[in-house]
Short mmCIF file of C-alpha atoms and ligand atoms in Angstrom, two decimals:
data_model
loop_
_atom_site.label_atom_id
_atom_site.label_comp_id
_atom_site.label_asym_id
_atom_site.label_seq_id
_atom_site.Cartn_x
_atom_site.Cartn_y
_atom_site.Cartn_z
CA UNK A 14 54.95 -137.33 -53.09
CA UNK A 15 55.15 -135.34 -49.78
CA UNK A 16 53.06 -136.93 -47.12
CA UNK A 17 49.91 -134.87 -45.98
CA UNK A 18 50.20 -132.28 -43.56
CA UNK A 19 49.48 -133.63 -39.81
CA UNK A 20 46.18 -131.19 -39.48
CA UNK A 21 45.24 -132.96 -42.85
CA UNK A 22 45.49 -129.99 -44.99
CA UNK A 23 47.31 -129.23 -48.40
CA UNK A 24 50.44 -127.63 -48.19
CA UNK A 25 50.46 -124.91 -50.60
CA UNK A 26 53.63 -122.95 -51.58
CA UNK A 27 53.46 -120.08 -54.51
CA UNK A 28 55.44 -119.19 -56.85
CA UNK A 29 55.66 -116.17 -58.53
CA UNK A 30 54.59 -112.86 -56.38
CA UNK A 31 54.29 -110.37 -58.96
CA UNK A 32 50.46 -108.44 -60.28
CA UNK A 33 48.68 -111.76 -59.98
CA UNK A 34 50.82 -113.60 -57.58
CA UNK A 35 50.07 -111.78 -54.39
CA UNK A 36 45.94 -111.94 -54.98
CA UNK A 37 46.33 -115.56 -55.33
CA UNK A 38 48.91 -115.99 -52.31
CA UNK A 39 46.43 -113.64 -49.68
CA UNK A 40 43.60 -116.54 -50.79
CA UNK A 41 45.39 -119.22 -50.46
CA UNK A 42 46.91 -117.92 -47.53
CA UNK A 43 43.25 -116.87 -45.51
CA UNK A 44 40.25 -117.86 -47.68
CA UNK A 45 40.86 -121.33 -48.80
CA UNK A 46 39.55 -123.88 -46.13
CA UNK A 47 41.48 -127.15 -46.16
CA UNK A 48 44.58 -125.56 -47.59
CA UNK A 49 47.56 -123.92 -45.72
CA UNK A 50 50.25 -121.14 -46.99
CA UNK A 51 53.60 -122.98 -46.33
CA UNK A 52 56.15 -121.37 -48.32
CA UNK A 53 56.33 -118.85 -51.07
CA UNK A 54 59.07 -117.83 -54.08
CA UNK A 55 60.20 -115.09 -55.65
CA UNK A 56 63.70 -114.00 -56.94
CA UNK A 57 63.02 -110.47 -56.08
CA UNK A 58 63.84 -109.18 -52.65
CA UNK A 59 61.25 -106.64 -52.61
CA UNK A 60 58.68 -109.49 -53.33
CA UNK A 61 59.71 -111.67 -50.76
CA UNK A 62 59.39 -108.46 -48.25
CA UNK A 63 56.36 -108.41 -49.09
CA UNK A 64 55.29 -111.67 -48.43
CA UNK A 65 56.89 -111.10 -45.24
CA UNK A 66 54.61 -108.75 -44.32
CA UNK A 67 51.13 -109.68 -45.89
CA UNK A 68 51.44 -113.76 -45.38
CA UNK A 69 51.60 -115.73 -42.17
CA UNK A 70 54.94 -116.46 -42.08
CA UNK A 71 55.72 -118.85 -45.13
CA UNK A 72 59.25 -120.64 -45.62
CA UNK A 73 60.43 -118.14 -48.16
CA UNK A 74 62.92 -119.07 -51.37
CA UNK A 75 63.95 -117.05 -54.46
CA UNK A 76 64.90 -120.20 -56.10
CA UNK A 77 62.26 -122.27 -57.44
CA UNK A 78 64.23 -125.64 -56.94
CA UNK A 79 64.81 -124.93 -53.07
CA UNK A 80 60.40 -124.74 -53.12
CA UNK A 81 60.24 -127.83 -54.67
CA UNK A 82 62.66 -129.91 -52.64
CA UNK A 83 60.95 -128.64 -49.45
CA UNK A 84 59.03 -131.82 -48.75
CA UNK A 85 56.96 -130.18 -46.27
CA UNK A 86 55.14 -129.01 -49.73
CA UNK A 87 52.36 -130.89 -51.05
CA UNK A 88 51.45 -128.66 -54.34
CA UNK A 89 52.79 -125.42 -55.81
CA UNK A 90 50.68 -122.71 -57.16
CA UNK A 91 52.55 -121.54 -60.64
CA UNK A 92 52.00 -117.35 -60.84
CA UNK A 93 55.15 -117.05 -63.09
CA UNK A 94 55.78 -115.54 -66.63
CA UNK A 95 54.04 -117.89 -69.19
CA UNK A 96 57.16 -119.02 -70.87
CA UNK A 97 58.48 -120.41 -67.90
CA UNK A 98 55.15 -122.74 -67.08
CA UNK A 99 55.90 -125.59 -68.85
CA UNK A 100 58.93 -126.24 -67.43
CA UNK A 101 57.75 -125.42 -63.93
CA UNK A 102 55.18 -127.53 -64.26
CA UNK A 103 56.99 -130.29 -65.52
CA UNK A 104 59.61 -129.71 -62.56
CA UNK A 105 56.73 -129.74 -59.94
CA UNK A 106 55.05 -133.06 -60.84
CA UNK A 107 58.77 -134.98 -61.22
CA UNK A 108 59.45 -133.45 -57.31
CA UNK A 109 55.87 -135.37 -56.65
CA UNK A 110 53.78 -132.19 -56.27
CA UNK A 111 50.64 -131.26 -57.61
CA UNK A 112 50.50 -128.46 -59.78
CA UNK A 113 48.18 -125.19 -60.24
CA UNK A 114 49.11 -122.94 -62.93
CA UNK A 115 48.15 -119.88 -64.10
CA UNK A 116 47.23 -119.34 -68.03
CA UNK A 117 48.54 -120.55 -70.50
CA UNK A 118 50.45 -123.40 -70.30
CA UNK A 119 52.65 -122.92 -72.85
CA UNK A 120 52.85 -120.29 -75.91
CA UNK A 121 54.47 -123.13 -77.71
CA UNK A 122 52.54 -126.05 -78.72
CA UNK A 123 55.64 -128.45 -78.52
CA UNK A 124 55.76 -127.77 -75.03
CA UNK A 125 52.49 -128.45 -74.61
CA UNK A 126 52.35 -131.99 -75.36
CA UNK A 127 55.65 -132.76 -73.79
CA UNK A 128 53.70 -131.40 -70.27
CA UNK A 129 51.15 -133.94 -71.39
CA UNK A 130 53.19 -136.36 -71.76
CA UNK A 131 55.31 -136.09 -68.66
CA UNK A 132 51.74 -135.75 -67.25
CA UNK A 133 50.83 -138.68 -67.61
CA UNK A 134 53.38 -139.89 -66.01
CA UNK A 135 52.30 -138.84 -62.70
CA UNK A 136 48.39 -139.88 -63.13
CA UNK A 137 48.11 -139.62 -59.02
CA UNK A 138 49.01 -136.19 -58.95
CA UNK A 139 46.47 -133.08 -60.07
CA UNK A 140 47.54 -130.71 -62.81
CA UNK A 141 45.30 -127.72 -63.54
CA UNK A 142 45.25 -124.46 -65.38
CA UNK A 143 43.90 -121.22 -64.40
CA UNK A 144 40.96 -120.80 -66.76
CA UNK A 145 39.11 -119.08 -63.65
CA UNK A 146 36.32 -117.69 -66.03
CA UNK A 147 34.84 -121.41 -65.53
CA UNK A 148 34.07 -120.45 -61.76
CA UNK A 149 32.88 -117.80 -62.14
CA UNK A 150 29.03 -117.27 -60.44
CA UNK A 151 27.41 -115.90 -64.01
CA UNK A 152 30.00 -118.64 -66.48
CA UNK A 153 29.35 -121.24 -64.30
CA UNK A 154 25.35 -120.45 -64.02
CA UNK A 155 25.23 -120.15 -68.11
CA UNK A 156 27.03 -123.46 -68.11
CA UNK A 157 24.81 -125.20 -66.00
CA UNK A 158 21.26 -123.83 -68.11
CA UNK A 159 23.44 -125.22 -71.33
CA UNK A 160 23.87 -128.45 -69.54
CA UNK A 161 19.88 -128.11 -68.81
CA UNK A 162 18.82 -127.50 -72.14
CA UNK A 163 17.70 -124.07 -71.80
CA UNK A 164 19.03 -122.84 -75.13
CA UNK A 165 18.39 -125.63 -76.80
CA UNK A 166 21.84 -126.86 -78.83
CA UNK A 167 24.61 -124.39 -78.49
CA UNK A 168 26.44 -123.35 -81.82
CA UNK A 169 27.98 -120.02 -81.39
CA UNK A 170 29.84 -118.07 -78.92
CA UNK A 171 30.51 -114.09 -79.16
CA UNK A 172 33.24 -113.60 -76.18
CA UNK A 173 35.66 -110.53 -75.40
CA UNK A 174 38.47 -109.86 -72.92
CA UNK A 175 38.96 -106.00 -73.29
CA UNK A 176 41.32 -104.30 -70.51
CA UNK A 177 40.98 -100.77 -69.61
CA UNK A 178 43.62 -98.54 -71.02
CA UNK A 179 46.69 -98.50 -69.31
CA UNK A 180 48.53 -95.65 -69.96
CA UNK A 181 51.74 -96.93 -67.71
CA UNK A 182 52.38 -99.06 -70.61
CA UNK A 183 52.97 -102.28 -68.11
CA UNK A 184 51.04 -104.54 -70.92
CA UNK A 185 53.99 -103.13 -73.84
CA UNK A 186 56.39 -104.50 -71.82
CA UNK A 187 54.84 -107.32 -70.85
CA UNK A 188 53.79 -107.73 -74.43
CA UNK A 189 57.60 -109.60 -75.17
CA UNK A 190 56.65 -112.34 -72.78
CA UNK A 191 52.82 -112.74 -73.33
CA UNK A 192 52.72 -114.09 -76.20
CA UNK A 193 50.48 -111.23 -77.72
CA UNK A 194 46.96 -110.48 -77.41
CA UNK A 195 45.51 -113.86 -78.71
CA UNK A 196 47.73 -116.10 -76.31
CA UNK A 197 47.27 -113.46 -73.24
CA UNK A 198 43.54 -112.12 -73.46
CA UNK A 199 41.99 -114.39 -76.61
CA UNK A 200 43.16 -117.59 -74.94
CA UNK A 201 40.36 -117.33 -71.96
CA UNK A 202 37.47 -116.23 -74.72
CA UNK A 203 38.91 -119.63 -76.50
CA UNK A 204 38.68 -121.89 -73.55
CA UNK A 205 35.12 -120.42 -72.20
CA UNK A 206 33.95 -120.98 -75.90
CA UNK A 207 34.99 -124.44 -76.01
CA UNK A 208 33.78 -125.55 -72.48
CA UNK A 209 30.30 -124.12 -73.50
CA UNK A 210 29.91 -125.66 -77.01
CA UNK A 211 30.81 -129.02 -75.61
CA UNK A 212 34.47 -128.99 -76.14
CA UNK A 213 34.59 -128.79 -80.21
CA UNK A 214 38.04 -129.31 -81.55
CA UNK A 215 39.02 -126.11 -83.88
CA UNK A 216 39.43 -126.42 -87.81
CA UNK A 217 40.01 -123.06 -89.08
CA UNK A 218 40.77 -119.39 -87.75
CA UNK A 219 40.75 -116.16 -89.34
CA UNK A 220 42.17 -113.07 -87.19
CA UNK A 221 43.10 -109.41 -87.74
CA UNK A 222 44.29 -106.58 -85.55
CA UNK A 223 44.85 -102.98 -85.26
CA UNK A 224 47.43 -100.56 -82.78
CA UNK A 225 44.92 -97.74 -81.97
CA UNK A 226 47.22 -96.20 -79.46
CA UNK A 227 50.01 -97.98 -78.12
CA UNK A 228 52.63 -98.08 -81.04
CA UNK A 229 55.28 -99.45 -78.78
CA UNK A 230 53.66 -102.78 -79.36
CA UNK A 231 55.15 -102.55 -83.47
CA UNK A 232 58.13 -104.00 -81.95
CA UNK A 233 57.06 -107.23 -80.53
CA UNK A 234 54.42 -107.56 -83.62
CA UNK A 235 51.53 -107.15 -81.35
CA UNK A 236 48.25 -105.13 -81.90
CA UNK A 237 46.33 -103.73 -79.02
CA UNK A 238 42.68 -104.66 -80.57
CA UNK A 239 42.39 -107.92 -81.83
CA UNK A 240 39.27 -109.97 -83.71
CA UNK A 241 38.73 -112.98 -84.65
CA UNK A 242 36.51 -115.89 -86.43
CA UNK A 243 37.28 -119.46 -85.28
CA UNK A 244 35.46 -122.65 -86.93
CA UNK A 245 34.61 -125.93 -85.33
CA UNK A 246 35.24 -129.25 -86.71
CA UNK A 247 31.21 -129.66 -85.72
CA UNK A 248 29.66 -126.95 -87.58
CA UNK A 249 29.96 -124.65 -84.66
CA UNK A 250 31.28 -121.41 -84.19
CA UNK A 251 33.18 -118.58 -82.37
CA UNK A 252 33.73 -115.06 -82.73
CA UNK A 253 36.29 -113.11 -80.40
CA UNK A 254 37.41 -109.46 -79.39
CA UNK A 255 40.11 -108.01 -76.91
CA UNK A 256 41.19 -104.91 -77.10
CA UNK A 257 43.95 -102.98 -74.19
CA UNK A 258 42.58 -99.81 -74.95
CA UNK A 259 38.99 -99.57 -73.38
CA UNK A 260 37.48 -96.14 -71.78
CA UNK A 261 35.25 -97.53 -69.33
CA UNK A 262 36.85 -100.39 -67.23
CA UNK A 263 37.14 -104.31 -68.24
CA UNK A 264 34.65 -105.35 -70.37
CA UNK A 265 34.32 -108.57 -70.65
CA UNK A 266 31.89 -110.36 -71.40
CA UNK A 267 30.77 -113.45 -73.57
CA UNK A 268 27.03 -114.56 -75.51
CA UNK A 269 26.00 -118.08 -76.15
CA UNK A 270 23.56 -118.85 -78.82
CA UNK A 271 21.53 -121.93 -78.89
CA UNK A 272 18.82 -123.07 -80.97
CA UNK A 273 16.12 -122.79 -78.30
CA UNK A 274 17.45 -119.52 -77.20
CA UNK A 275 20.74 -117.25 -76.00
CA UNK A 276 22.07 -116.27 -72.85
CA UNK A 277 24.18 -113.50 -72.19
CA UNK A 278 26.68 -113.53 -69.52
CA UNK A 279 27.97 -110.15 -68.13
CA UNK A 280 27.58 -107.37 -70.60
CA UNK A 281 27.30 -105.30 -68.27
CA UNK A 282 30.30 -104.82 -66.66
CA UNK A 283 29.04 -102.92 -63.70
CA UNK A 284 31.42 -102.22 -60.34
CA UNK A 285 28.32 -102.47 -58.24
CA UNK A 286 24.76 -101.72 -58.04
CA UNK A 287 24.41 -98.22 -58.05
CA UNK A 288 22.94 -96.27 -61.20
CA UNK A 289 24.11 -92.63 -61.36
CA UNK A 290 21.45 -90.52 -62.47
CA UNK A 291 22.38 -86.63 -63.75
CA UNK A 292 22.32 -84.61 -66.58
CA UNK A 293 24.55 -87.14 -68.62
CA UNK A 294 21.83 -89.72 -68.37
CA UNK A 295 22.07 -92.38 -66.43
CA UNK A 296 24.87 -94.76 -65.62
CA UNK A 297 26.95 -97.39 -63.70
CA UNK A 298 30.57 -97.43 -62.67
CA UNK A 299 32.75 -100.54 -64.30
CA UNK A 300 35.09 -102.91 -63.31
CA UNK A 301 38.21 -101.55 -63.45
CA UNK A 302 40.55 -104.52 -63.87
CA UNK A 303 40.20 -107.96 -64.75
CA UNK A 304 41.13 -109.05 -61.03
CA UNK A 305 37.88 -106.67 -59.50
CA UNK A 306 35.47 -108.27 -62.25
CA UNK A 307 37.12 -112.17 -61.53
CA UNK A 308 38.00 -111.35 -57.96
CA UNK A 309 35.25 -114.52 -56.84
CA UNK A 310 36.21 -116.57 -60.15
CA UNK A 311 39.92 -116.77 -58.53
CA UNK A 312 38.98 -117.41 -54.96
CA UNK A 313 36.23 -120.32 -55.85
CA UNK A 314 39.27 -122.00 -58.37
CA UNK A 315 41.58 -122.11 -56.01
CA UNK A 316 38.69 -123.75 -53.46
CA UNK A 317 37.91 -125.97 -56.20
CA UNK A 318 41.47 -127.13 -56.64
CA UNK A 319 42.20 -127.85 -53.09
CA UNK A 320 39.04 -129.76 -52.76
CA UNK A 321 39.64 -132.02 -55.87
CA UNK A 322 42.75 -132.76 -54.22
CA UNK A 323 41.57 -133.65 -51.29
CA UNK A 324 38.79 -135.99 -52.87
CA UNK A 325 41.87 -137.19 -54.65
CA UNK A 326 40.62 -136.24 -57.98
CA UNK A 327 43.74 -136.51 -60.70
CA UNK A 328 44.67 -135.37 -63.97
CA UNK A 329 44.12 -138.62 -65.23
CA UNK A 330 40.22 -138.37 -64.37
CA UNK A 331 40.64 -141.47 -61.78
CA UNK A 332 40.02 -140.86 -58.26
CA UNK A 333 36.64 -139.69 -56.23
CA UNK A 334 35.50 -137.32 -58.93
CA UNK A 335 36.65 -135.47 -62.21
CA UNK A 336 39.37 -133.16 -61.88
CA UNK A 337 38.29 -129.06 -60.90
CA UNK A 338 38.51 -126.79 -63.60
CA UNK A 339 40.73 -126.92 -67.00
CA UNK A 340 43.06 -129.68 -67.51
CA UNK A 341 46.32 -129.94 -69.57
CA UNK A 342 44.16 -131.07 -72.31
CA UNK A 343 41.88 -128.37 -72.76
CA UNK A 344 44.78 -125.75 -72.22
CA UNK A 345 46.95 -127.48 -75.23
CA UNK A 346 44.16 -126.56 -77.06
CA UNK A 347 43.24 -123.48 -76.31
CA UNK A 348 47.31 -122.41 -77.09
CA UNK A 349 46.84 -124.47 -80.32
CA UNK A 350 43.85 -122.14 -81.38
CA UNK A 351 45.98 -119.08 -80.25
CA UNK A 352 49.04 -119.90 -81.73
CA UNK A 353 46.52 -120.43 -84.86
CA UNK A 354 45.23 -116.86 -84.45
CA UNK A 355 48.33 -114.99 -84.04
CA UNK A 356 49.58 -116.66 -87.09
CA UNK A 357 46.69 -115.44 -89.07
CA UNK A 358 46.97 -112.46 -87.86
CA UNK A 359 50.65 -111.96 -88.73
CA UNK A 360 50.27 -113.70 -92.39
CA UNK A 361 46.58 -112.07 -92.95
CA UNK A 362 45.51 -115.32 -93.90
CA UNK A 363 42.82 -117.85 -92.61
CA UNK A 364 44.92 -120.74 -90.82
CA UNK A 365 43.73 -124.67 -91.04
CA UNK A 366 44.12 -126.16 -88.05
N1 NAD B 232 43.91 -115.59 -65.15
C1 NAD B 232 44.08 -114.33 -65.53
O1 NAD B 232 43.15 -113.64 -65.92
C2 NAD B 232 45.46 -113.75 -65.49
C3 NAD B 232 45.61 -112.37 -65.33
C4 NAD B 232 46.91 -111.85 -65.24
C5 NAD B 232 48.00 -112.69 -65.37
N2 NAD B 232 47.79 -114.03 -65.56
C6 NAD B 232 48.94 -114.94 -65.74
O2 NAD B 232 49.69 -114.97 -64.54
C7 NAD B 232 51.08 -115.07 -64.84
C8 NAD B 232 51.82 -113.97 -64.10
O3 NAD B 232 51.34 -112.73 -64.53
P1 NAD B 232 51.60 -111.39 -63.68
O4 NAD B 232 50.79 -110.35 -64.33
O5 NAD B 232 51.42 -111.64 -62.23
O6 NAD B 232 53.16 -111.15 -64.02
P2 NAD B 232 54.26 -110.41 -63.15
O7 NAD B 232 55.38 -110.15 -64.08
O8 NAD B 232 53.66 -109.30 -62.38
O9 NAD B 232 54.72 -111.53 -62.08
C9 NAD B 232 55.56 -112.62 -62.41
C10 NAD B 232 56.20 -113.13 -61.13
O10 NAD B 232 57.04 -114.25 -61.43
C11 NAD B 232 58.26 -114.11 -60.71
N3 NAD B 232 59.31 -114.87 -61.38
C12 NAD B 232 59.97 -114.57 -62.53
N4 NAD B 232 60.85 -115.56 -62.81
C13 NAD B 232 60.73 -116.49 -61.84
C14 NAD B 232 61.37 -117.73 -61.58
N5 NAD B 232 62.32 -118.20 -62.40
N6 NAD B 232 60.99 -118.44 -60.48
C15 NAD B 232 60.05 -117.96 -59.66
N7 NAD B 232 59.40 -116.79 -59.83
C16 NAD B 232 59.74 -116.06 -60.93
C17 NAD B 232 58.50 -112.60 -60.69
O11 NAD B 232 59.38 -112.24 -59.67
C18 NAD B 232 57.09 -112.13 -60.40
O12 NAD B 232 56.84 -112.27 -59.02
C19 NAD B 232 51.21 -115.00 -66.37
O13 NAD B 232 51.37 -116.30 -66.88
C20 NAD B 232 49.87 -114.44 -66.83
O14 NAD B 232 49.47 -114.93 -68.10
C21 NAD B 232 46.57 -114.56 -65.61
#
């Protein structure tokens, strides 16, 4: 592993500087304290121009194997396509870094477990993926009531990830690589549900969808509204939406429901605090995108990850303290459930897990 930076703090380098890529390079770059922006990779010029410009001068590579052979880099920060993160991640943690990763880890579930299993491993080094809903203020605060009894014994969750409509079509094309609307949206609803019920392993799914505008998805055999049922092996229970095709902004939200109680976590999904009040009625403005309504939730991850690090928390669970935010584990199955859901969805049956 590379030895730690002289000023003590964790050499970061990014990869992948596309929608998602830059917001997490600016953080990581000025708002994470004990972490500094060494070098960054993309194989697009106009990318690395970019990072020219907006970063403070990072060693800059458009191959992903010059990054990881820099030794002056301590852990890379995965913002890639999804079907290239298993084998990025796998590459990382044999060149001795530690690894951040952005959902999913895999949209296959045999390349899930091999990442476990190379995982382990490397049990000194941190591997984590970006479920940021978990640190988010509202997520984390319902988590923490759970934890305190508040609701009494969680059983169901009613979560949705629904984007605004976006009539540029960026999500069609994208929609080849994604992995469709249960591995790309469904798969945070999946995680939040199981890290609030306790971690429940999944026995049976039931899914449907619909295209209510964008028929260029027909081709990749995606829908652009998607529900689904998913049983626990426990007796609990889960019940998802996500739709592309939303009016108002990016709605979404998530309900827990105890025996003792419920809490609700976001319905609203309002930009700000202001209520317009005319001769429509009264109303607020929404979050546009997912990164405005999660812009915290990333910035308090990639904190999180830094300092688990640092208090040499590992993937393994050894070290000062349990690892920050979702491991490899709880990512295998949330792409198991997925994988479960698009197949039900496709077939129109119920799938046994
Ligand atoms: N947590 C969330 O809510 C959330 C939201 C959006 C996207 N994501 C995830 O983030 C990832 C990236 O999504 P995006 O919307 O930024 O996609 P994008 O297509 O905009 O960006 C992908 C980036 O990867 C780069 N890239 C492609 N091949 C590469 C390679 N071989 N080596 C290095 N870099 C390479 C591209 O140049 C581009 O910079 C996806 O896995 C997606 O699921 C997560």
């Amino acid at each position: 592993m590379a030895a730690a930076s002289a000023s003590g703090k964790l050499r970061l380098g990014v990869v992948g500087l596309g929608r998602l890529g830059k917001r997490h390079a600016e953080n990581l770059a000025y708002r994470v304290p004990g972490a500094t922006l060494v070098a960054a990779c993309s194989p697009v010029e106009e990318e690395r121009a970019w990072a020219r410009e907006a970063l403070p001068a990072p060693r800059l590579y458009d191959d992903y194997a010059d990054l990881l052979a820099d030794s002056d880099v301590d852990a890379v920060w995965l913002v890639t396509p999804s079907s290239l993160h298993a084998k990025q991640i796998v590459d990382a943690l044999r060149a001795g870094k530690h690894v951040f990763c952005e959902k999913p880890l895999s949209l296959d579930l045999a390349e899930c477990e091999r990442v476990l299993a190379e995982a382990a491993r490397y049990p000194h080094l941190q591997a984590t993926i970006g479920f940021m809903r978990r640190f988010d203020p509202s997520y984390k605060d319902a988590f923490d009531k759970i934890e305190a009894g508040t609701i009494g014994r969680p059983f169901l969750v009613r979560s949705q990830t629904t984007d605004k409509n976006d009539t540029d079509g960026f999500f069609v094309r994208f929609a080849g690589t994604s992995g469709g609307i249960f591995l790309d949206c469904t798969v945070h609803d999946i995680d939040v549900a199981r890290w609030l019920l306790g971690k429940p392993r999944a026995k049976r799914v039931f899914a449907a969808g619909a295209i209510a505008l964008h028929e260029g998805l027909r081709e990749s055999g995606d829908v652009d509204n998607g529900v689904a049922i998913c049983e626990f092996e426990d007796g609990k229970l889960a019940m998802f939406y996500a739709s592309r095709t939303q009016a108002h902004g990016n709605d979404t939200h998530s309900e827990v429901i105890g025996t003792a109680g419920a809490l609700a976590i976001g319905h609203n999904p309002r930009a700000n605090r202001v209520e317009i009040y005319d001769a429509n009625g009264i109303r607020n403005e929404c979050t546009p995108n997912f990164f405005d309504r999660f812009e915290e939730a990333f910035l308090y991850e990639a904190r999180a990850f830094v300092a688990a690090v640092q208090r040499g928390a590992t993937s393994s669970g050894a070290g000062a303290g349990a690892q920050a935010g979702a491991t490899l584990a709880d990512a295998l199955e949330a792409t198991r459930i997925g994988i479960a859901l698009r197949r039900s969805l496709q077939t129109g049956d119920a799938v046994t897990l």
